[in-house]
CSV table of C-alpha atoms in Angstrom, one decimal:
chain,number,residue,atom,x,y,z
I,53,GLY,CA,2.1,10.8,-14.2
I,54,ASP,CA,1.6,11.0,-10.5
I,55,SER,CA,4.5,10.4,-8.2
I,56,VAL,CA,5.4,10.5,-4.5
I,57,THR,CA,8.9,11.2,-3.1
I,58,GLN,CA,9.9,10.3,0.4
I,59,MET,CA,13.1,10.9,2.3
I,60,GLU,CA,15.3,7.8,2.3
I,61,GLY,CA,15.8,5.9,5.4
I,62,PRO,CA,16.5,4.5,7.8
I,63,VAL,CA,15.7,7.2,10.2
I,64,THR,CA,17.2,6.4,13.6
I,65,LEU,CA,16.1,8.2,16.7
I,66,SER,CA,16.2,7.9,20.4
I,67,GLU,CA,13.0,7.6,22.3
I,68,GLU,CA,11.2,10.9,22.9
I,69,ALA,CA,12.9,12.6,20.0
I,70,PHE,CA,11.0,14.7,17.4
I,71,LEU,CA,10.2,13.0,14.1
I,72,THR,CA,9.8,14.4,10.7
I,73,ILE,CA,9.5,12.3,7.5
I,74,ASN,CA,9.4,14.4,4.4
I,75,CYS,CA,7.0,13.7,1.6
I,76,THR,CA,6.4,15.6,-1.7
I,77,TYR,CA,4.2,14.7,-4.5
I,78,THR,CA,3.3,15.5,-8.1
I,79,ALA,CA,-0.2,15.0,-9.4
I,80,THR,CA,-2.3,16.0,-12.4
I,81,GLY,CA,-5.5,16.4,-10.4
I,82,TYR,CA,-6.4,17.3,-6.9
I,83,PRO,CA,-5.4,14.2,-4.9
I,84,SER,CA,-6.1,12.9,-1.5
I,85,LEU,CA,-3.0,12.3,0.6
I,86,PHE,CA,-2.3,9.4,3.0
I,87,TRP,CA,0.3,8.1,5.4
I,88,TYR,CA,0.3,4.3,5.9
I,89,VAL,CA,2.4,2.4,8.4
I,90,GLN,CA,3.8,-1.1,8.2
I,91,TYR,CA,4.8,-2.8,11.4
I,92,PRO,CA,7.3,-5.8,11.1
I,93,GLY,CA,5.6,-8.8,9.6
I,94,GLU,CA,2.4,-7.1,8.8
I,95,GLY,CA,0.6,-5.5,5.9
I,96,LEU,CA,0.1,-1.7,5.6
I,97,GLN,CA,-2.5,0.1,7.7
I,98,LEU,CA,-3.8,3.7,7.3
I,99,LEU,CA,-2.2,6.1,9.8
I,100,LEU,CA,-3.8,9.3,8.7
I,101,LYS,CA,-5.2,11.1,5.7
I,102,ALA,CA,-6.1,14.6,4.3
I,103,THR,CA,-8.4,15.3,1.4
I,104,LYS,CA,-8.0,19.0,0.7
I,105,ALA,CA,-5.5,21.8,1.0
I,106,ASP,CA,-4.6,22.9,4.6
I,107,ASP,CA,-6.3,19.8,6.1
I,108,LYS,CA,-4.4,18.3,9.0
I,109,GLY,CA,-4.6,14.6,9.4
I,110,SER,CA,-3.8,13.2,12.9
I,111,ASN,CA,-3.7,9.9,14.7
I,112,LYS,CA,-1.7,8.3,17.5
I,113,GLY,CA,0.3,11.5,18.0
I,114,PHE,CA,1.3,11.7,14.4
I,115,GLU,CA,0.3,14.7,12.2
I,116,ALA,CA,0.6,15.8,8.6
I,117,THR,CA,-0.7,18.9,6.9
I,118,TYR,CA,-1.8,19.0,3.2
I,119,ARG,CA,0.3,21.8,1.7
I,120,LYS,CA,-0.8,22.5,-1.9
I,121,GLU,CA,1.5,25.4,-2.4
I,122,THR,CA,4.6,23.3,-1.7
I,123,THR,CA,3.0,19.9,-2.8
I,124,SER,CA,4.0,18.4,0.5
I,125,PHE,CA,2.6,16.2,3.2
I,126,HIS,CA,5.3,15.8,5.8
I,127,LEU,CA,4.7,13.4,8.8
I,128,GLU,CA,5.6,14.7,12.3
I,129,LYS,CA,5.5,13.4,15.8
I,130,GLY,CA,6.6,15.3,18.8
I,131,SER,CA,7.9,12.4,20.9
I,132,VAL,CA,8.5,9.0,19.3
I,133,GLN,CA,8.4,5.6,21.2
I,134,VAL,CA,10.1,2.3,20.5
I,135,SER,CA,6.8,1.0,19.4
I,136,ASP,CA,6.7,3.5,16.5
I,137,SER,CA,9.5,1.5,14.8
I,138,ALA,CA,8.1,0.6,11.4
I,139,VAL,CA,8.1,1.5,7.8
I,140,TYR,CA,6.1,4.6,6.8
I,141,PHE,CA,4.6,5.1,3.3
I,142,CYS,CA,3.3,8.3,1.9
I,143,ALA,CA,0.6,7.9,-0.8
I,144,LEU,CA,-1.8,9.8,-2.9
I,145,SER,CA,-5.0,8.9,-4.6
I,146,ASP,CA,-5.9,10.7,-7.8
I,147,LEU,CA,-8.4,10.3,-10.6
I,148,SER,CA,-6.4,8.9,-13.5
I,149,GLY,CA,-8.0,7.5,-16.6
I,150,GLY,CA,-11.3,7.2,-14.8
I,151,SER,CA,-9.9,5.1,-11.9
I,152,TYR,CA,-8.7,6.2,-8.5
I,153,ILE,CA,-5.3,4.5,-8.6
I,154,PRO,CA,-3.2,5.0,-5.5
I,155,THR,CA,0.5,6.0,-5.9
I,156,PHE,CA,2.9,5.1,-3.1
I,157,GLY,CA,6.3,6.4,-2.1
I,158,ARG,CA,9.1,3.9,-1.5
I,159,GLY,CA,8.7,3.9,2.2
I,160,THR,CA,10.9,5.3,5.1
I,161,SER,CA,12.1,2.9,7.8
I,162,LEU,CA,12.0,4.4,11.3
I,163,ILE,CA,14.1,2.8,14.1
I,164,VAL,CA,13.6,4.1,17.6
I,165,HIS,CA,16.1,3.2,20.3
I,166,PRO,CA,15.3,3.1,24.0
A,81,ASP,CA,-13.5,-5.8,12.4
A,82,VAL,CA,-12.8,-5.3,8.7
A,83,LYS,CA,-10.5,-7.9,7.2
A,84,VAL,CA,-8.4,-8.8,4.2
A,85,THR,CA,-7.0,-12.3,4.4
A,86,GLN,CA,-4.4,-13.9,2.2
A,87,SER,CA,-4.2,-17.7,1.8
A,88,SER,CA,-0.6,-18.1,3.0
A,89,ARG,CA,1.9,-16.1,5.0
A,90,TYR,CA,4.9,-18.0,3.6
A,91,LEU,CA,5.2,-20.0,0.4
A,92,VAL,CA,8.1,-21.8,-1.3
A,93,LYS,CA,7.8,-22.9,-4.9
A,94,ARG,CA,10.1,-24.2,-7.6
A,95,THR,CA,11.0,-22.5,-10.9
A,96,GLY,CA,8.3,-23.3,-13.5
A,97,GLU,CA,5.6,-24.1,-11.1
A,98,LYS,CA,2.1,-22.5,-11.4
A,99,VAL,CA,1.4,-20.5,-8.2
A,100,PHE,CA,-1.9,-19.2,-6.9
A,101,LEU,CA,-2.1,-16.5,-4.3
A,102,GLU,CA,-5.6,-16.0,-2.9
A,103,CYS,CA,-7.1,-12.9,-1.3
A,104,VAL,CA,-10.5,-12.5,0.4
A,105,GLN,CA,-12.1,-9.4,1.8
A,106,ASP,CA,-15.2,-9.2,3.9
A,107,MET,CA,-16.0,-5.5,3.5
A,108,ASP,CA,-18.0,-5.7,0.2
A,109,HIS,CA,-15.4,-3.5,-1.5
A,110,GLU,CA,-15.5,-3.0,-5.2
A,111,ASN,CA,-11.8,-2.4,-5.7
A,112,MET,CA,-9.1,-5.0,-5.1
A,113,PHE,CA,-5.4,-4.7,-5.8
A,114,TRP,CA,-2.2,-6.9,-5.9
A,115,TYR,CA,1.2,-5.4,-5.1
A,116,ARG,CA,4.6,-6.7,-4.7
A,117,GLN,CA,7.0,-5.2,-2.2
A,118,ASP,CA,10.7,-5.3,-2.6
A,119,PRO,CA,13.4,-3.6,-0.5
A,120,GLY,CA,14.3,-0.2,-1.9
A,121,LEU,CA,11.4,-0.3,-4.4
A,122,GLY,CA,8.4,0.2,-2.2
A,123,LEU,CA,5.1,-1.1,-3.4
A,124,ARG,CA,4.5,-1.8,-7.1
A,125,LEU,CA,1.1,-2.4,-8.5
A,126,ILE,CA,0.7,-5.6,-10.5
A,127,TYR,CA,-3.0,-5.7,-11.3
A,128,PHE,CA,-6.2,-4.3,-9.9
A,129,SER,CA,-9.9,-4.9,-10.3
A,130,TYR,CA,-12.8,-2.6,-9.9
A,131,ASP,CA,-15.6,-5.1,-10.3
A,132,VAL,CA,-16.3,-8.8,-10.7
A,133,LYS,CA,-14.6,-10.2,-13.8
A,134,MET,CA,-12.9,-6.9,-14.5
A,135,LYS,CA,-9.2,-6.4,-14.4
A,136,GLU,CA,-6.7,-3.8,-15.3
A,137,LYS,CA,-2.9,-4.0,-15.6
A,138,GLY,CA,-0.8,-2.1,-13.2
A,139,ASP,CA,2.8,-1.1,-13.5
A,140,ILE,CA,4.4,-4.5,-13.6
A,141,PRO,CA,1.9,-7.1,-15.0
A,142,GLU,CA,4.4,-9.2,-16.9
A,143,GLY,CA,4.5,-12.8,-15.7
A,144,TYR,CA,1.3,-12.5,-13.7
A,145,SER,CA,-2.4,-12.9,-14.3
A,146,VAL,CA,-5.4,-12.4,-12.1
A,147,SER,CA,-8.9,-13.7,-11.6
A,148,ARG,CA,-12.0,-12.2,-10.0
A,149,GLU,CA,-15.0,-14.5,-10.2
A,150,LYS,CA,-16.6,-13.3,-7.0
A,151,LYS,CA,-16.6,-9.8,-5.5
A,152,GLU,CA,-14.8,-10.8,-2.3
A,153,ARG,CA,-12.0,-12.9,-3.9
A,154,PHE,CA,-9.1,-11.8,-6.0
A,155,SER,CA,-6.5,-14.3,-7.1
A,156,LEU,CA,-3.0,-13.7,-8.4
A,157,ILE,CA,-1.5,-16.3,-10.7
A,158,LEU,CA,2.1,-16.9,-11.6
A,159,GLU,CA,1.8,-19.1,-14.7
A,160,SER,CA,5.4,-20.2,-14.5
A,161,ALA,CA,7.2,-19.0,-11.4
A,162,SER,CA,10.7,-17.6,-11.8
A,163,THR,CA,13.3,-16.7,-9.2
A,164,ASN,CA,12.9,-13.0,-9.9
A,165,GLN,CA,9.3,-13.3,-8.7
A,166,THR,CA,10.6,-14.0,-5.2
A,167,SER,CA,9.0,-11.2,-3.2
A,168,MET,CA,6.4,-10.1,-0.6
A,169,TYR,CA,2.9,-9.9,-2.2
A,170,LEU,CA,0.3,-7.7,-0.7
A,171,CYS,CA,-3.4,-7.7,-1.4
A,172,ALA,CA,-5.6,-4.6,-0.7
A,173,SER,CA,-9.2,-3.5,-1.2
A,174,SER,CA,-11.0,-0.3,-1.1
A,175,LEU,CA,-14.5,1.2,-1.6
A,176,SER,CA,-15.4,2.7,-4.9
A,177,SER,CA,-17.7,5.7,-4.3
A,178,GLY,CA,-16.5,8.1,-7.0
A,179,ASN,CA,-14.0,10.0,-4.9
A,180,THR,CA,-10.4,9.9,-4.1
A,181,TYR,CA,-10.3,9.7,-0.3
A,182,ASN,CA,-11.1,6.0,0.2
A,183,GLU,CA,-8.3,4.3,2.0
A,184,GLN,CA,-7.0,0.9,1.2
A,185,PHE,CA,-7.2,-2.0,3.5
A,186,PHE,CA,-4.3,-4.4,3.3
A,187,GLY,CA,-3.8,-8.1,4.0
A,188,PRO,CA,-0.8,-9.4,6.0
A,189,GLY,CA,1.2,-10.3,2.9
A,190,THR,CA,2.5,-13.6,1.4
A,191,ARG,CA,6.3,-14.0,1.3
A,192,LEU,CA,6.9,-16.1,-1.8
A,193,THR,CA,10.3,-17.7,-2.4
A,194,VAL,CA,11.0,-19.3,-5.8
A,195,LEU,CA,13.9,-21.7,-5.8
């Protein structure tokens, strides 16, 4: 079946540091890929998405590129802020058994220090 | 602003009680989902529904049931709560338009403690 693997956290950075959170996937079909973010005490919200190979999703300074050849969708940000501290989930959506059932990674906690 | 609301943010119940968690969305979405979120395990799908009165088991349906009598409302039921059901429960909804790129919209979560 489909699966998503994310790097384990927590990832701890100083403000203005460069961020990479790795995400790789396995899928039987041609999935869409997503990054969701969960701020403390809240539900998940979509951060960015990409629907086909070589697409780049971007939002709030975060970027991720759909790499079919390496089955990856790594999240990057050039300069993190304290307010980026949250849990980040990589996810895919694929047609499975006639339904588009999303598959989530386990989440990566990001802690940004001033 | 689109919204998914859950009936309670925090809930404390006793072992053996019947527990209802309610979720309402105002976006006319066909699909609705219930997940539980536990540290180190990420999100695990309990049940989902792609239409009124339709339901499908997810990865961990044991000990849970669901009800979807109206399009906007999806209820999760714990018939007899147990301590291992202490968790954060997240509801989500999405459009169903025959493609894979529809994002999910999540509620704020209900933190359930079973004593």
